[in-house]
XYZ file of C-alpha atoms in Angstrom:
339
model
C 85.084 -55.232 25.528
C 84.983 -54.571 21.820
C 81.186 -54.637 22.013
C 81.110 -51.894 24.657
C 83.499 -49.748 22.704
C 81.399 -50.207 19.600
C 78.184 -49.252 21.504
C 79.815 -46.185 23.069
C 81.113 -45.102 19.688
C 77.647 -45.456 18.159
C 76.094 -43.310 20.908
C 78.786 -40.689 20.441
C 78.131 -40.604 16.698
C 74.354 -40.141 17.283
C 74.872 -37.294 19.784
C 77.367 -35.619 17.459
C 74.951 -35.939 14.561
C 72.165 -34.388 16.614
C 74.341 -31.446 17.613
C 75.374 -30.922 14.020
C 71.699 -31.034 12.961
C 70.793 -28.361 15.497
C 73.603 -26.125 14.246
C 73.283 -26.787 10.545
C 69.492 -27.296 10.299
C 67.602 -24.705 12.476
C 64.315 -25.996 13.773
C 65.276 -29.651 13.390
C 64.408 -30.067 17.080
C 61.320 -27.944 17.878
C 61.375 -25.881 21.012
C 58.457 -26.504 23.289
C 56.736 -23.377 24.670
C 55.845 -23.964 28.267
C 52.903 -21.573 27.978
C 51.401 -23.749 25.203
C 51.021 -26.712 27.477
C 49.764 -24.833 30.549
C 45.975 -24.541 30.889
C 44.678 -20.969 30.697
C 42.969 -19.431 33.715
C 40.448 -16.566 33.635
C 38.698 -14.846 36.496
C 36.793 -11.579 36.980
C 39.072 -9.081 38.680
C 36.674 -6.123 38.752
C 33.412 -4.761 37.278
C 32.999 -0.997 36.847
C 29.737 0.663 35.737
C 29.488 4.205 34.396
C 26.480 6.144 33.074
C 26.372 6.825 29.366
C 23.801 8.630 27.273
C 20.492 9.318 29.046
C 17.132 10.060 27.434
C 13.741 10.752 28.929
C 12.863 7.061 29.226
C 16.117 5.079 29.098
C 19.673 5.216 30.402
C 22.751 3.588 28.884
C 25.176 1.938 31.313
C 28.761 1.177 30.262
C 29.806 -2.061 32.003
C 33.578 -2.678 32.043
C 34.634 -6.207 33.002
C 38.324 -6.690 33.809
C 39.528 -10.275 33.353
C 42.713 -11.585 34.963
C 44.473 -14.095 32.708
C 47.083 -16.684 33.617
C 48.563 -19.646 31.732
C 48.280 -20.464 28.056
C 46.201 -18.620 25.446
C 42.508 -18.254 26.293
C 40.429 -18.832 23.165
C 36.695 -18.886 22.401
C 35.943 -16.580 25.322
C 32.751 -14.484 25.572
C 31.273 -12.207 28.241
C 27.529 -11.963 28.933
C 26.040 -8.970 30.795
C 22.410 -8.701 31.870
C 20.418 -6.181 33.897
C 17.788 -7.494 36.326
C 15.266 -5.069 37.844
C 15.580 -5.109 41.631
C 11.818 -4.841 42.302
C 10.329 -7.177 39.697
C 13.253 -9.587 39.295
C 12.716 -9.493 35.535
C 15.606 -9.384 33.091
C 15.555 -5.919 31.543
C 18.231 -6.439 28.879
C 21.013 -8.878 27.929
C 24.114 -8.509 25.757
C 26.925 -10.933 24.875
C 30.306 -10.088 23.370
C 33.086 -12.307 22.014
C 36.590 -11.645 23.351
C 39.727 -11.946 21.176
C 42.286 -14.553 22.238
C 44.031 -13.503 25.441
C 47.729 -14.356 25.772
C 50.261 -13.698 28.498
C 49.801 -13.046 32.172
C 47.843 -9.797 32.166
C 44.443 -8.161 32.615
C 42.043 -7.778 29.694
C 39.213 -5.236 29.628
C 35.819 -5.867 28.010
C 33.319 -2.960 27.836
C 29.651 -3.459 26.945
C 26.790 -0.954 26.777
C 23.362 -1.932 28.055
C 20.190 0.154 27.922
C 17.696 0.089 30.797
C 14.569 2.014 31.723
C 15.305 5.142 33.736
C 13.546 3.944 36.882
C 14.344 1.991 40.021
C 17.402 -0.096 40.889
C 19.155 -2.867 38.979
C 21.378 -5.874 39.573
C 24.035 -6.138 36.859
C 25.279 -9.699 36.381
C 28.431 -10.604 34.430
C 29.135 -14.173 33.217
C 32.336 -15.344 31.448
C 32.189 -18.308 29.064
C 34.992 -20.323 27.428
C 34.104 -22.864 24.770
C 30.482 -22.398 25.801
C 31.200 -23.314 29.442
C 30.623 -20.897 32.324
C 33.964 -20.291 34.072
C 33.412 -17.086 36.095
C 30.598 -14.798 37.183
C 29.994 -11.674 39.253
C 27.289 -9.135 40.105
C 26.961 -5.482 41.125
C 24.064 -3.311 42.317
C 23.146 -0.042 40.595
C 20.790 2.254 42.520
C 18.977 5.464 41.597
C 18.973 5.107 37.822
C 15.924 7.373 37.753
C 18.005 10.241 39.143
C 20.196 10.326 36.035
C 19.312 13.487 34.130
C 18.702 13.441 30.387
C 20.957 15.660 28.311
C 18.105 18.061 27.587
C 17.525 18.574 31.322
C 21.144 19.119 32.327
C 22.156 22.596 33.390
C 24.881 24.146 35.510
C 22.434 26.769 36.852
C 20.731 26.149 40.180
C 19.036 28.057 42.975
C 21.789 29.389 45.214
C 20.316 28.576 48.638
C 18.793 25.181 47.972
C 20.536 23.296 50.779
C 18.182 22.445 53.652
C 20.929 23.455 56.084
C 21.068 26.987 54.677
C 19.882 29.819 56.895
C 18.526 31.705 53.884
C 15.347 30.773 51.985
C 15.780 30.113 48.237
C 12.982 32.633 47.532
C 12.608 36.006 49.244
C 9.642 38.356 49.314
C 8.751 41.828 50.494
C 5.477 43.765 50.631
C 5.439 46.166 47.703
C 1.855 47.393 48.171
C -1.100 46.626 50.431
C -4.696 47.821 50.060
C -8.202 46.976 48.805
C -7.875 43.468 50.268
C -4.998 42.780 47.869
C -1.279 42.629 48.598
C 1.466 42.962 46.026
C 4.550 40.888 46.815
C 7.979 41.603 45.377
C 9.367 38.070 44.953
C 13.011 37.334 44.081
C 15.505 34.490 43.983
C 19.188 33.847 43.255
C 20.490 31.665 40.427
C 24.168 30.695 40.283
C 25.989 29.198 37.307
C 28.145 26.506 38.907
C 29.707 25.423 35.619
C 32.837 26.452 33.750
C 31.048 27.953 30.741
C 28.251 30.483 30.220
C 24.818 28.933 30.697
C 22.051 28.530 28.183
C 19.179 31.013 28.140
C 16.956 30.266 31.137
C 13.800 31.734 32.646
C 12.055 31.526 36.007
C 8.318 31.204 36.651
C 7.267 32.584 40.048
C 3.973 31.298 41.484
C 2.015 32.246 44.602
C -0.011 29.200 45.679
C -2.565 29.409 48.518
C -1.175 26.967 51.046
C -4.295 25.075 52.153
C -6.214 24.849 48.886
C -3.270 24.769 46.439
C -5.047 27.453 44.385
C -2.713 29.528 42.227
C -3.239 33.148 43.196
C -0.775 34.648 40.703
C 2.001 33.565 38.359
C 4.663 35.498 36.436
C 7.347 34.344 33.982
C 10.673 36.204 34.130
C 13.367 35.835 31.417
C 16.865 35.513 32.890
C 18.948 34.921 29.782
C 22.547 33.731 29.863
C 24.516 33.611 33.118
C 28.301 33.789 33.000
C 30.344 31.012 34.632
C 30.587 31.474 38.374
C 28.124 34.375 38.369
C 24.782 34.839 40.136
C 21.611 36.367 38.674
C 18.747 37.720 40.787
C 15.420 37.580 38.899
C 12.401 39.187 40.569
C 8.676 39.662 39.907
C 5.553 41.219 41.432
C 2.745 38.888 42.494
C -0.718 40.115 43.523
C -2.523 38.005 46.144
C -5.495 38.234 48.466
C -4.965 39.388 52.047
C -5.135 37.227 55.174
C -3.958 33.970 53.576
C -0.678 32.098 53.699
C 1.078 31.177 50.458
C 3.730 28.911 49.048
C 6.074 30.847 46.807
C 7.303 28.522 44.066
C 10.062 29.235 41.572
C 10.454 26.910 38.567
C 13.584 27.098 36.406
C 13.095 26.455 32.666
C 15.650 25.773 29.916
C 14.504 25.409 26.287
C 10.982 24.438 27.333
C 12.144 21.898 29.954
C 11.876 22.194 33.738
C 15.410 21.870 35.135
C 14.982 23.045 38.727
C 12.567 24.273 41.384
C 12.502 25.910 44.801
C 9.851 26.783 47.407
C 9.460 29.216 50.300
C 6.517 30.357 52.430
C 4.811 33.753 52.685
C 2.801 34.312 55.878
C 0.078 36.923 55.320
C -2.413 35.442 57.807
C -1.628 37.043 61.182
C -3.241 34.169 63.102
C -1.434 31.273 61.417
C 2.175 30.615 60.473
C 3.244 28.440 57.535
C 6.437 26.529 56.841
C 7.329 24.720 53.615
C 7.190 21.285 55.310
C 3.873 21.894 57.069
C 0.846 19.688 56.389
C -2.413 21.203 55.158
C -5.197 22.221 57.526
C -8.851 23.207 57.076
C -9.677 26.931 56.816
C -12.555 29.163 55.700
C -11.666 29.791 52.078
C -13.342 32.147 49.622
C -12.618 30.895 46.116
C -13.547 34.252 44.617
C -10.445 35.740 46.225
C -8.368 33.782 43.749
C -10.422 34.055 40.547
C -8.693 35.176 37.371
C -6.261 34.057 34.668
C -3.040 32.572 36.095
C -1.140 31.894 32.895
C 2.654 31.566 33.289
C 3.286 34.513 30.961
C 1.512 37.290 32.802
C 0.583 38.455 36.283
C -3.075 38.351 37.344
C -5.429 40.541 39.314
C -7.607 38.553 41.695
C -11.284 39.525 42.026
C -12.642 39.554 45.574
C -16.129 39.748 47.060
C -16.222 41.568 50.394
C -18.840 42.451 52.982
C -19.161 45.564 55.134
C -16.653 44.262 57.646
C -13.974 43.946 54.982
C -13.805 40.116 55.042
C -13.883 38.270 51.709
C -16.740 35.978 50.712
C -20.336 35.507 51.901
C -21.079 35.907 55.625
C -23.930 35.128 58.012
C -25.263 38.693 57.626
C -25.637 38.258 53.884
C -27.486 34.967 54.417
C -29.956 36.558 56.877
C -30.675 39.378 54.437
C -31.406 36.858 51.698
C -33.858 34.991 53.980
C -35.713 38.212 54.871
C -36.127 39.083 51.174
C -37.406 35.594 50.419
C -39.925 35.821 53.304
C -41.253 39.180 52.101
C -41.811 37.813 48.606
C -43.657 34.779 49.983
C -45.904 36.992 52.170
C -46.771 39.211 49.170
C -47.767 36.160 47.128
C -50.025 34.994 49.969
C -51.774 38.409 50.191
C -52.396 38.370 46.463
C -53.980 34.940 46.649
C -56.358 36.139 49.342
């Protein structure tokens, strides 16, 4: 009985001493953080890709990887991003970034920039490593990288009726003058500034292109200047073309020496044929002399035509017969001289 009392008293003294140590000596018994003993868990929650700077040959893609973290601190973590070309299967570029230690139950964001050629489609792969071991991976497709416009080609100005569903053509024309086998067309278009600020100085080059041969009949450059935000400009020009042909009317929009837009309509001057902008080419009797001249983009041209008595351009069967008769007379004269 005395032994039990002695043992109980000893235990009581030890417990009392421990309590006194906790009170009098802070930190004598270390607190154990549950998070320190739990294994950390990382997984890819989402991958977002946004376009960055774009040049003539390359495009920068900003790849944001969102990591979901659970458990204890995640140390020695890195994220690898690579771009694989969809057609060739070749790795275009690879980048790897170390991630600071992640603590607490939260999401962590890692953004990396990769540069790829501005062509085709890509598969963007994301791989997460911890202590050199792959622990998570994901992939996302990026299509139409070639459609990203470089900064020098960006503009808020565009042809007003460019939608295929529009009832109005993007380029209009009227007959300003007709005679001497030449027709003068008054060609115009509409440019709208769809941005919030005034546009840069722009110009439009109007071209009349013979539909079946693709020969440029005339070309004129028209300065437009600055267009206020939300306003529409209507540049126009006179183009001189040969009669009895159908033409594509092209309008090319320029900004600081760079083509930033284009539009096309059709002009039907041949009464026997009708042309649409989506029509395939067909064979016709074409006189190249109808379209001779200088078609520089800075000035209009006057086409030189060769006509016969019937008013049709080019050489005809009557001209060929006359040439044969002259040749026969010369040959007969030479024969008489020899005799």
